[in-house]
Amino acid sequence: MPKTLARLRTLAFQHQSGRCYYCCCPMWQKSPEAFAATFHLSKRQAHTLQCTAEHLHARVDGGGDFESNIVAACRLCNARRHQRKDARDAIHHKAHVARLMGRKRWHDPWVFEKVLHSGAGR
């Protein structure tokens, strides 16, 4: 990842208080072991909640690496947005994720049990 994008990801992570732009779950940026220990997760589970840089307006559509276009998103939310043949724009993806989070259907059950209901996740 270019240094500029890494810096923008860190700024977004800090601005969002370490929470995913889409699902609002806590994320980790530098220490998967500490994050996993805090929430009693496996390394594989922690990997899902790694902080990534997400372009609100995708690069392929002309979006660039600038602060107003970068948010911090967990690996799962970032990947799922772009898995679709016709990826949703960021606003519609966020609304879609919110609907499914409300029904506890976006992430695996362990996220709701271990991360979101833990005192450490608030």
Short mmCIF file of C-alpha atoms in Angstrom, two decimals:
data_model
loop_
_atom_site.label_atom_id
_atom_site.label_comp_id
_atom_site.label_asym_id
_atom_site.label_seq_id
_atom_site.Cartn_x
_atom_site.Cartn_y
_atom_site.Cartn_z
CA MET A 1 0.00 0.00 0.00
CA PRO A 2 1.44 3.41 -0.91
CA LYS A 3 2.49 5.57 2.02
CA THR A 4 -0.14 8.17 1.20
CA LEU A 5 -2.95 5.61 1.31
CA ALA A 6 -1.61 4.13 4.56
CA ARG A 7 -1.55 7.63 6.09
CA LEU A 8 -5.11 8.32 4.90
CA ARG A 9 -6.28 4.97 6.31
CA THR A 10 -4.74 5.83 9.68
CA LEU A 11 -6.39 9.27 9.68
CA ALA A 12 -9.77 7.71 8.85
CA PHE A 13 -9.27 5.04 11.53
CA GLN A 14 -8.59 7.74 14.12
CA HIS A 15 -11.44 9.97 12.92
CA GLN A 16 -13.87 7.02 13.14
CA SER A 17 -12.62 6.03 16.61
CA GLY A 18 -11.36 2.71 15.27
CA ARG A 19 -14.76 1.60 13.98
CA CYS A 20 -15.76 0.41 10.54
CA TYR A 21 -17.47 2.99 8.35
CA TYR A 22 -20.09 0.45 7.26
CA CYS A 23 -20.82 -1.91 10.17
CA CYS A 24 -19.48 0.19 13.10
CA CYS A 25 -17.56 -2.77 14.52
CA PRO A 26 -14.24 -2.10 16.22
CA MET A 27 -11.23 -2.84 14.03
CA TRP A 28 -7.51 -3.31 14.53
CA GLN A 29 -4.77 -1.63 12.61
CA LYS A 30 -1.43 -2.77 14.01
CA SER A 31 -1.82 -5.65 16.45
CA PRO A 32 -4.08 -8.55 15.54
CA GLU A 33 -2.83 -10.47 18.60
CA ALA A 34 -3.87 -7.75 21.04
CA PHE A 35 -7.24 -7.30 19.30
CA ALA A 36 -7.85 -11.07 19.34
CA ALA A 37 -6.93 -11.25 23.04
CA THR A 38 -9.21 -8.33 23.92
CA PHE A 39 -12.24 -9.94 22.30
CA HIS A 40 -11.29 -13.61 22.81
CA LEU A 41 -11.01 -14.26 19.07
CA SER A 42 -8.93 -16.58 16.94
CA LYS A 43 -6.39 -15.06 14.55
CA ARG A 44 -8.69 -15.94 11.68
CA GLN A 45 -11.61 -14.15 13.30
CA ALA A 46 -9.48 -11.08 14.05
CA HIS A 47 -8.35 -10.99 10.41
CA THR A 48 -11.95 -10.28 9.35
CA LEU A 49 -11.95 -7.06 11.38
CA GLN A 50 -8.63 -5.69 10.12
CA CYS A 51 -8.79 -2.03 9.14
CA THR A 52 -8.55 -1.38 5.40
CA ALA A 53 -8.64 1.82 3.37
CA GLU A 54 -11.91 2.06 1.47
CA HIS A 55 -12.44 4.45 -1.41
CA LEU A 56 -15.94 5.93 -1.23
CA HIS A 57 -15.69 6.66 -4.95
CA ALA A 58 -13.80 3.67 -6.37
CA ARG A 59 -10.49 4.14 -8.16
CA VAL A 60 -11.85 2.39 -11.23
CA ASP A 61 -14.55 5.06 -11.38
CA GLY A 62 -12.06 7.91 -11.05
CA GLY A 63 -11.85 8.14 -7.26
CA GLY A 64 -8.48 9.14 -5.90
CA ASP A 65 -6.36 8.81 -2.80
CA PHE A 66 -7.43 11.93 -0.95
CA GLU A 67 -8.79 12.40 2.56
CA SER A 68 -12.42 13.07 1.64
CA ASN A 69 -12.54 9.87 -0.44
CA ILE A 70 -10.99 7.44 2.07
CA VAL A 71 -12.74 5.83 5.02
CA ALA A 72 -11.65 2.99 7.28
CA ALA A 73 -13.59 -0.23 6.75
CA CYS A 74 -13.16 -3.72 8.12
CA ARG A 75 -11.80 -6.28 5.69
CA LEU A 76 -15.19 -8.03 5.43
CA CYS A 77 -17.22 -4.91 4.60
CA ASN A 78 -14.66 -3.71 2.08
CA ALA A 79 -14.51 -7.09 0.34
CA ARG A 80 -18.27 -7.64 0.27
CA ARG A 81 -18.90 -4.23 -1.28
CA HIS A 82 -16.69 -5.17 -4.20
CA GLN A 83 -17.75 -8.83 -4.58
CA ARG A 84 -20.86 -7.88 -6.47
CA LYS A 85 -20.68 -7.64 -10.24
CA ASP A 86 -22.15 -4.13 -9.95
CA ALA A 87 -20.74 -2.84 -6.66
CA ARG A 88 -23.06 -0.63 -4.65
CA ASP A 89 -22.01 2.95 -4.10
CA ALA A 90 -20.81 3.65 -0.56
CA ILE A 91 -24.08 5.22 0.64
CA HIS A 92 -26.24 2.31 -0.51
CA HIS A 93 -23.74 -0.23 0.79
CA LYS A 94 -23.75 1.44 4.22
CA ALA A 95 -27.57 1.33 4.32
CA HIS A 96 -27.56 -2.33 3.22
CA VAL A 97 -25.04 -3.24 5.93
CA ALA A 98 -27.03 -1.34 8.58
CA ARG A 99 -30.21 -3.28 7.67
CA LEU A 100 -28.43 -6.61 7.93
CA MET A 101 -26.55 -5.64 11.10
CA GLY A 102 -29.92 -4.81 12.67
CA ARG A 103 -30.99 -8.38 11.94
CA LYS A 104 -27.58 -9.78 13.00
CA ARG A 105 -27.06 -11.18 9.52
CA TRP A 106 -24.06 -9.30 8.12
CA HIS A 107 -21.20 -10.72 10.16
CA ASP A 108 -20.78 -14.21 11.56
CA PRO A 109 -22.56 -14.78 14.90
CA TRP A 110 -19.30 -14.53 16.87
CA VAL A 111 -19.04 -10.81 15.98
CA PHE A 112 -22.35 -10.10 17.69
CA GLU A 113 -21.56 -12.42 20.62
CA LYS A 114 -17.92 -11.55 21.31
CA VAL A 115 -17.24 -8.14 19.79
CA LEU A 116 -20.41 -6.07 19.88
CA HIS A 117 -21.74 -7.37 23.21
CA SER A 118 -18.38 -7.09 24.92
CA GLY A 119 -17.68 -4.13 27.17
CA ALA A 120 -14.36 -3.76 25.32
CA GLY A 121 -16.19 -3.12 22.05
CA ARG A 122 -17.95 0.02 23.27
#
